[in-house]
CSV table of C-alpha atoms in Angstrom, one decimal:
chain,number,residue,atom,x,y,z
A,21,UNK,CA,0.0,0.1,-0.2
A,22,UNK,CA,1.3,3.2,-1.0
A,23,UNK,CA,1.5,6.6,1.2
A,24,UNK,CA,-1.2,8.4,-0.8
A,25,UNK,CA,-3.5,5.7,-1.0
A,26,UNK,CA,-3.1,4.6,3.0
A,27,UNK,CA,-4.2,8.5,3.7
A,28,UNK,CA,-6.9,8.6,1.8
A,29,UNK,CA,-7.9,5.4,4.0
A,30,UNK,CA,-7.1,6.9,7.1
A,31,UNK,CA,-8.7,10.5,6.6
A,32,UNK,CA,-11.8,8.4,5.7
A,33,UNK,CA,-11.9,7.1,8.8
A,34,UNK,CA,-11.2,9.8,10.5
A,35,UNK,CA,-14.3,11.6,9.4
A,36,UNK,CA,-17.1,8.5,8.8
A,37,UNK,CA,-16.6,7.8,12.1
A,38,UNK,CA,-17.5,11.1,13.8
A,39,UNK,CA,-19.7,11.9,10.7
A,40,UNK,CA,-21.8,8.4,11.7
A,41,UNK,CA,-21.9,9.2,15.0
A,42,UNK,CA,-22.9,12.7,14.7
A,43,UNK,CA,-25.9,11.4,12.5
A,44,UNK,CA,-26.6,8.7,15.4
A,45,UNK,CA,-26.2,11.2,18.0
A,46,UNK,CA,-28.5,13.9,16.4
A,47,UNK,CA,-31.4,10.6,15.5
A,48,UNK,CA,-32.4,12.4,19.6
A,49,UNK,CA,-32.7,15.7,18.8
A,50,UNK,CA,-36.7,16.6,19.3
A,51,UNK,CA,-36.1,12.8,21.7
A,52,UNK,CA,-34.1,13.5,24.6
A,53,UNK,CA,-34.6,13.0,27.6
A,54,UNK,CA,-35.5,16.1,28.4
A,55,UNK,CA,-34.8,19.8,26.7
A,56,UNK,CA,-31.2,20.4,28.4
A,57,UNK,CA,-30.1,16.8,27.2
A,58,UNK,CA,-31.3,17.4,23.9
A,59,UNK,CA,-30.0,20.8,23.1
A,60,UNK,CA,-26.8,19.0,24.6
A,61,UNK,CA,-27.0,16.0,22.4
A,62,UNK,CA,-27.3,17.4,19.5
A,63,UNK,CA,-24.4,19.8,19.9
A,64,UNK,CA,-22.2,17.5,19.8
A,65,UNK,CA,-23.7,15.8,16.7
A,66,UNK,CA,-22.9,19.4,15.1
A,67,UNK,CA,-19.0,19.3,16.8
A,68,UNK,CA,-18.9,15.9,15.1
A,69,UNK,CA,-20.0,16.8,11.6
A,70,UNK,CA,-17.6,19.8,11.4
A,71,UNK,CA,-14.7,17.4,11.8
A,72,UNK,CA,-15.9,14.9,9.6
A,73,UNK,CA,-16.7,17.7,7.4
A,74,UNK,CA,-13.0,18.8,7.2
A,75,UNK,CA,-11.7,15.8,7.0
A,76,UNK,CA,-13.9,14.7,4.1
A,77,UNK,CA,-12.8,17.7,1.8
A,78,UNK,CA,-8.6,16.3,3.1
A,79,UNK,CA,-10.1,13.0,2.2
A,80,UNK,CA,-11.2,14.5,-1.4
A,81,UNK,CA,-8.6,16.2,-2.1
A,82,UNK,CA,-5.6,13.9,-1.0
A,83,UNK,CA,-7.7,11.3,-3.9
A,84,UNK,CA,-7.5,13.9,-6.4
A,85,UNK,CA,-10.1,12.8,-8.4
A,86,UNK,CA,-12.3,15.5,-8.0
A,87,UNK,CA,-14.6,14.3,-5.1
A,88,UNK,CA,-16.3,16.9,-2.7
A,89,UNK,CA,-16.9,16.1,0.8
A,90,UNK,CA,-20.2,16.3,0.1
A,91,UNK,CA,-19.6,13.2,-2.8
A,92,UNK,CA,-18.0,11.0,0.3
A,93,UNK,CA,-20.5,11.4,2.3
A,94,UNK,CA,-23.6,11.2,0.7
A,95,UNK,CA,-23.4,8.9,-3.4
A,96,UNK,CA,-20.5,6.4,-1.3
A,97,UNK,CA,-21.9,3.6,-0.6
A,98,UNK,CA,-21.1,0.9,2.5
A,99,UNK,CA,-18.7,-1.2,1.8
A,100,UNK,CA,-16.3,1.7,1.0
A,101,UNK,CA,-17.2,3.7,4.5
A,102,UNK,CA,-14.5,3.5,7.0
A,103,UNK,CA,-16.1,4.2,9.8
A,104,UNK,CA,-15.4,1.9,13.0
A,105,UNK,CA,-18.1,-0.5,14.2
A,106,UNK,CA,-18.9,0.9,17.3
A,107,UNK,CA,-20.4,4.3,15.7
A,108,UNK,CA,-22.5,3.3,13.6
A,109,UNK,CA,-24.1,1.0,16.5
A,110,UNK,CA,-28.3,2.0,17.5
A,111,UNK,CA,-28.8,4.6,20.5
A,112,UNK,CA,-31.4,1.7,22.2
A,113,UNK,CA,-31.5,4.4,25.3
A,114,UNK,CA,-29.2,7.0,27.3
A,115,UNK,CA,-26.8,4.1,29.1
A,116,UNK,CA,-26.7,2.8,25.4
A,117,UNK,CA,-25.7,6.7,23.5
A,118,UNK,CA,-23.8,7.8,26.9
A,119,UNK,CA,-21.3,4.3,27.2
A,120,UNK,CA,-21.1,5.0,23.7
A,121,UNK,CA,-19.6,8.3,23.9
A,122,UNK,CA,-18.0,8.2,26.2
A,123,UNK,CA,-16.3,4.8,24.4
A,124,UNK,CA,-15.5,7.3,21.1
A,125,UNK,CA,-15.1,10.8,23.4
A,126,UNK,CA,-12.4,8.5,25.7
A,127,UNK,CA,-10.2,7.1,22.3
A,128,UNK,CA,-10.9,10.4,20.3
A,129,UNK,CA,-8.5,12.3,23.2
A,130,UNK,CA,-6.1,10.6,23.8
A,131,UNK,CA,-6.2,10.0,19.3
A,132,UNK,CA,-5.6,13.5,18.5
A,133,UNK,CA,-3.9,14.6,21.5
A,134,UNK,CA,-1.0,12.5,19.4
A,135,UNK,CA,-1.9,13.0,16.3
A,136,UNK,CA,-1.2,16.8,16.7
A,137,UNK,CA,2.5,15.3,16.4
A,138,UNK,CA,1.6,14.2,12.8
A,139,UNK,CA,4.0,15.6,9.5
A,140,UNK,CA,1.2,15.6,7.8
A,141,UNK,CA,0.7,19.4,8.8
A,142,UNK,CA,-3.3,19.5,7.6
A,143,UNK,CA,-4.4,16.6,9.8
A,144,UNK,CA,-2.6,18.3,13.3
A,145,UNK,CA,-4.4,21.4,12.3
A,146,UNK,CA,-8.2,19.6,12.4
A,147,UNK,CA,-6.3,17.5,15.8
A,148,UNK,CA,-5.6,20.8,16.6
A,149,UNK,CA,-9.3,22.3,16.1
A,150,UNK,CA,-11.4,18.4,17.5
A,151,UNK,CA,-9.6,18.8,20.7
A,152,UNK,CA,-11.3,21.6,22.2
A,153,UNK,CA,-14.3,19.6,21.2
A,154,UNK,CA,-13.3,17.0,22.2
A,155,UNK,CA,-12.4,18.2,25.5
A,156,UNK,CA,-16.0,19.3,26.4
A,157,UNK,CA,-17.4,15.8,24.5
A,158,UNK,CA,-14.9,13.4,26.8
A,159,UNK,CA,-16.1,15.9,30.0
A,160,UNK,CA,-20.2,15.2,29.3
A,161,UNK,CA,-19.7,11.9,28.8
A,162,UNK,CA,-18.5,11.2,31.5
A,163,UNK,CA,-20.2,12.7,33.6
A,164,UNK,CA,-22.8,11.5,32.8
A,165,UNK,CA,-21.2,7.9,33.0
A,166,UNK,CA,-20.4,8.8,36.8
A,167,UNK,CA,-23.7,10.0,37.7
A,168,UNK,CA,-26.0,7.4,35.9
A,169,UNK,CA,-23.6,4.6,37.0
A,170,UNK,CA,-23.5,5.7,39.7
A,171,UNK,CA,-27.8,7.0,40.4
A,172,UNK,CA,-30.5,4.7,42.0
A,173,UNK,CA,-30.2,1.2,41.8
A,174,UNK,CA,-31.9,1.2,37.8
A,175,UNK,CA,-29.5,3.1,36.6
A,176,UNK,CA,-27.2,1.6,37.9
A,177,UNK,CA,-28.6,-1.9,36.5
A,178,UNK,CA,-28.8,-0.2,32.7
A,179,UNK,CA,-25.8,1.5,31.9
A,180,UNK,CA,-24.1,-2.4,33.2
A,181,UNK,CA,-26.5,-4.1,30.6
A,182,UNK,CA,-25.2,-0.8,28.4
A,183,UNK,CA,-21.7,-1.2,29.1
A,184,UNK,CA,-21.4,-5.0,28.8
A,185,UNK,CA,-23.2,-4.9,25.9
A,186,UNK,CA,-21.2,-2.3,24.2
A,187,UNK,CA,-17.6,-3.8,25.5
A,188,UNK,CA,-17.2,-5.7,22.1
A,189,UNK,CA,-17.0,-2.7,19.8
A,190,UNK,CA,-14.3,-1.1,22.3
A,191,UNK,CA,-11.7,-2.4,21.4
A,192,UNK,CA,-11.7,-2.2,17.5
A,193,UNK,CA,-10.6,1.7,18.0
A,194,UNK,CA,-7.4,0.8,19.1
A,195,UNK,CA,-6.6,-2.4,16.8
A,196,UNK,CA,-3.9,-1.3,14.1
A,197,UNK,CA,-5.0,-2.4,10.6
A,198,UNK,CA,-2.0,-2.0,7.8
A,199,UNK,CA,-3.1,1.7,7.3
A,200,UNK,CA,-1.8,2.0,10.4
A,201,UNK,CA,1.3,0.3,10.4
A,202,UNK,CA,2.1,2.0,7.1
A,203,UNK,CA,0.8,5.8,7.7
A,204,UNK,CA,2.5,5.5,11.4
A,205,UNK,CA,6.1,3.9,9.5
A,206,UNK,CA,5.8,7.6,7.6
A,207,UNK,CA,5.4,9.6,11.2
A,208,UNK,CA,2.1,10.6,10.1
A,209,UNK,CA,0.2,7.8,11.4
A,210,UNK,CA,-0.8,7.6,14.7
A,211,UNK,CA,0.7,4.1,17.7
A,212,UNK,CA,-2.6,3.2,18.3
A,213,UNK,CA,-0.9,0.3,20.5
A,214,UNK,CA,0.5,3.3,22.7
A,215,UNK,CA,-2.7,4.8,23.3
A,216,UNK,CA,-3.8,2.1,25.4
A,217,UNK,CA,-2.2,2.3,29.1
A,218,UNK,CA,-3.9,6.1,28.6
A,219,UNK,CA,-6.8,5.0,27.4
A,220,UNK,CA,-7.0,1.9,30.0
A,221,UNK,CA,-6.7,4.0,33.0
A,222,UNK,CA,-8.9,6.9,31.7
A,223,UNK,CA,-11.2,3.8,31.7
A,224,UNK,CA,-10.8,2.4,34.7
A,225,UNK,CA,-11.3,5.1,36.3
A,226,UNK,CA,-14.2,6.9,35.4
A,227,UNK,CA,-16.6,3.3,35.8
A,228,UNK,CA,-15.2,3.1,39.6
A,229,UNK,CA,-16.2,5.9,39.9
A,230,UNK,CA,-19.3,5.0,38.5
A,231,UNK,CA,-18.8,2.6,40.5
A,232,UNK,CA,-19.8,0.0,37.0
A,233,UNK,CA,-17.6,-3.4,36.7
A,234,UNK,CA,-15.3,-3.5,34.1
A,235,UNK,CA,-16.0,-6.1,31.4
A,236,UNK,CA,-13.9,-8.9,30.3
A,237,UNK,CA,-14.3,-10.2,27.3
A,238,UNK,CA,-11.6,-10.4,25.5
A,239,UNK,CA,-13.0,-11.2,22.0
A,240,UNK,CA,-13.6,-8.1,19.9
A,241,UNK,CA,-15.6,-7.1,17.0
A,242,UNK,CA,-14.0,-6.1,14.2
A,243,UNK,CA,-13.9,-4.5,10.7
A,244,UNK,CA,-15.1,-1.6,10.6
A,245,UNK,CA,-12.3,-0.1,8.8
A,246,UNK,CA,-12.4,-2.8,6.1
A,247,UNK,CA,-15.6,-1.3,4.5
A,248,UNK,CA,-17.6,-4.8,6.9
A,249,UNK,CA,-20.4,-3.2,8.1
A,250,UNK,CA,-23.2,-4.4,10.6
A,251,UNK,CA,-26.6,-3.9,8.7
A,252,UNK,CA,-26.8,-0.8,11.8
A,253,UNK,CA,-24.6,1.5,8.4
A,254,UNK,CA,-27.0,0.8,5.2
A,255,UNK,CA,-30.0,1.8,7.5
A,256,UNK,CA,-28.2,5.0,8.7
A,257,UNK,CA,-27.2,5.8,5.0
A,258,UNK,CA,-30.0,5.0,3.5
A,259,UNK,CA,-31.9,7.6,5.2
A,260,UNK,CA,-28.5,10.4,5.4
A,261,UNK,CA,-28.2,9.4,1.1
A,262,UNK,CA,-32.4,9.3,-0.2
A,263,UNK,CA,-32.2,12.7,-1.6
A,264,UNK,CA,-29.5,13.5,-3.0
A,265,UNK,CA,-29.7,9.7,-4.5
A,266,UNK,CA,-33.2,10.4,-5.7
A,267,UNK,CA,-32.3,14.3,-6.3
A,268,UNK,CA,-29.2,14.0,-7.7
A,269,UNK,CA,-27.1,17.8,-7.1
A,270,UNK,CA,-30.3,18.9,-5.1
A,271,UNK,CA,-29.3,21.7,-3.2
A,272,UNK,CA,-30.7,24.6,-0.8
B,4,UNK,CA,-34.8,10.8,36.7
B,5,UNK,CA,-38.0,12.2,36.2
B,6,UNK,CA,-38.4,15.7,35.0
B,7,UNK,CA,-40.0,17.2,38.0
B,8,UNK,CA,-37.8,15.7,40.5
B,9,UNK,CA,-34.6,18.4,38.6
B,10,UNK,CA,-34.4,21.7,40.7
B,11,UNK,CA,-34.9,24.7,38.9
B,12,UNK,CA,-31.8,26.9,38.3
B,13,UNK,CA,-31.7,30.7,36.7
B,14,UNK,CA,-28.8,31.4,34.7
B,15,UNK,CA,-27.1,34.5,34.9
B,16,UNK,CA,-24.0,35.0,31.6
B,17,UNK,CA,-21.0,37.1,31.5
B,18,UNK,CA,-21.0,38.0,27.7
B,19,UNK,CA,-17.7,39.5,28.3
B,20,UNK,CA,-15.0,41.2,30.4
B,21,UNK,CA,-15.6,44.2,31.8
B,22,UNK,CA,-19.4,43.5,31.9
B,23,UNK,CA,-21.9,42.7,34.6
B,24,UNK,CA,-23.3,38.8,34.7
B,25,UNK,CA,-26.8,39.1,33.4
B,26,UNK,CA,-30.2,36.8,34.0
B,27,UNK,CA,-30.3,35.3,30.3
B,28,UNK,CA,-33.4,32.6,31.1
B,29,UNK,CA,-34.0,29.9,33.3
B,30,UNK,CA,-33.4,25.5,33.2
B,31,UNK,CA,-33.9,22.3,34.8
B,32,UNK,CA,-30.5,20.3,36.7
B,33,UNK,CA,-30.2,18.1,38.9
B,34,UNK,CA,-27.3,19.8,40.4
B,35,UNK,CA,-25.1,22.6,40.6
B,36,UNK,CA,-22.5,20.9,37.9
B,37,UNK,CA,-25.5,20.1,36.3
B,38,UNK,CA,-27.2,23.1,36.1
B,39,UNK,CA,-23.1,25.1,34.8
B,40,UNK,CA,-22.7,22.0,31.9
B,41,UNK,CA,-26.9,22.7,30.2
B,42,UNK,CA,-26.5,26.0,30.4
B,43,UNK,CA,-23.4,26.5,28.5
B,44,UNK,CA,-25.1,24.0,26.5
B,45,UNK,CA,-28.1,25.5,26.1
B,46,UNK,CA,-27.0,30.0,26.7
B,47,UNK,CA,-23.5,30.0,24.7
B,48,UNK,CA,-24.5,28.5,21.8
B,49,UNK,CA,-23.8,31.0,19.8
B,50,UNK,CA,-20.9,32.5,21.6
B,51,UNK,CA,-23.1,34.5,23.8
B,52,UNK,CA,-20.5,34.5,27.3
B,53,UNK,CA,-17.6,34.3,29.1
B,54,UNK,CA,-18.4,33.5,32.8
B,55,UNK,CA,-21.3,31.4,34.0
B,56,UNK,CA,-23.5,32.2,37.4
B,57,UNK,CA,-26.1,29.6,38.3
B,58,UNK,CA,-28.8,30.1,41.8
B,59,UNK,CA,-30.6,27.6,42.1
B,60,UNK,CA,-34.4,29.5,42.0
B,61,UNK,CA,-35.6,28.8,45.1
B,62,UNK,CA,-32.3,30.8,47.3
B,63,UNK,CA,-34.1,34.2,44.6
B,64,UNK,CA,-35.8,36.4,47.5
B,65,UNK,CA,-38.0,38.7,45.0
B,66,UNK,CA,-40.1,41.5,46.4
B,67,UNK,CA,-43.8,42.1,46.0
B,68,UNK,CA,-46.1,43.5,43.1
B,69,UNK,CA,-48.8,44.7,45.5
B,70,UNK,CA,-46.0,46.8,47.1
B,71,UNK,CA,-44.6,48.2,44.2
B,72,UNK,CA,-46.4,52.0,45.0
B,73,UNK,CA,-44.7,52.0,48.3
B,74,UNK,CA,-41.2,50.7,47.0
B,75,UNK,CA,-40.8,52.6,43.8
B,76,UNK,CA,-43.0,55.0,43.5
B,77,UNK,CA,-41.6,57.3,46.1
B,78,UNK,CA,-38.4,57.8,43.5
B,79,UNK,CA,-40.5,59.2,40.4
B,80,UNK,CA,-40.4,62.9,42.2
B,81,UNK,CA,-36.7,63.0,42.8
B,82,UNK,CA,-35.3,64.1,39.6
B,83,UNK,CA,-31.9,64.9,41.6
B,84,UNK,CA,-31.2,61.4,42.7
B,85,UNK,CA,-30.4,61.0,38.1
B,86,UNK,CA,-27.2,62.2,37.4
B,87,UNK,CA,-28.0,64.4,34.6
B,88,UNK,CA,-26.7,67.1,35.4
B,89,UNK,CA,-23.2,66.2,34.1
B,90,UNK,CA,-21.8,66.0,31.0
B,91,UNK,CA,-20.5,61.9,30.1
B,92,UNK,CA,-17.1,61.3,28.1
B,93,UNK,CA,-18.6,59.5,24.5
B,94,UNK,CA,-15.6,56.9,24.7
B,95,UNK,CA,-18.0,56.0,28.8
B,96,UNK,CA,-20.2,53.3,27.3
B,97,UNK,CA,-22.4,50.8,29.0
B,98,UNK,CA,-23.7,53.7,31.6
């Protein structure tokens, strides 16, 4: 795999992670448990979609075939999506949404911090801008992990259930594939293995404060980074891409 | 987790350094920490502020509207209490 191809794949993955999670969160719009959280979640969704725009725009430049951020978001099929499986998992309830968010925020905070050192100036600049938002996201999801885990008996049970069921999607975030190895060697990508101790320490800290038990399963789902997705992504894309597919080139 | 169990908070935002905190509205939150975070999301999304104060609504004591006459009317005929006899320099804002 040459570097340009790897960089395209990598940037797509980062953009797709943000886009799909942002879309998932936007599904809460108008349905939040209370008004204030409805706004909080859509704020985070907008931050993520903003990050996705920067990343997909850059991906289009790297590819050099004239595709725009919109072409990449709305006219790409499911197997060309590179997001991890975690972010396409359904919202289920507030507990699932928070656990999914915390796994992602914990990863992305450490990931973007490391990406600041990238020799690719555009990626380093996107990392710097994103970090300001991600720092708040991590604070938000950590706070809710603790509040609900260490809340009532019922909220604790719901959080533990969500944690146990989402657990197998946490591993893929820090699993290296060929793209990661090529770009790490080139000084562009992040050493995901090296992020594990910090991510695990943060997870342990939050779970302890939340009085939640660390799941023990070691088998992790993966495949999203190579375009092998769960059925859920198909439904997301069907809704997200419908308009551009039915009315190509439609604008506001 | 029911909405009615969460107390109401009054939110004050300082729009920039040097100005006073101003009441902007109220919202529900379980405690002061959550009230600050909710206020950040509800009231500062369009860069409205640089500082947030929250206070639980029950801690606010308000004057009684039916005592308006006794409280406020005596000031109406005392124009000399207004600093209208000074020329304010143009550079002075927010007076």
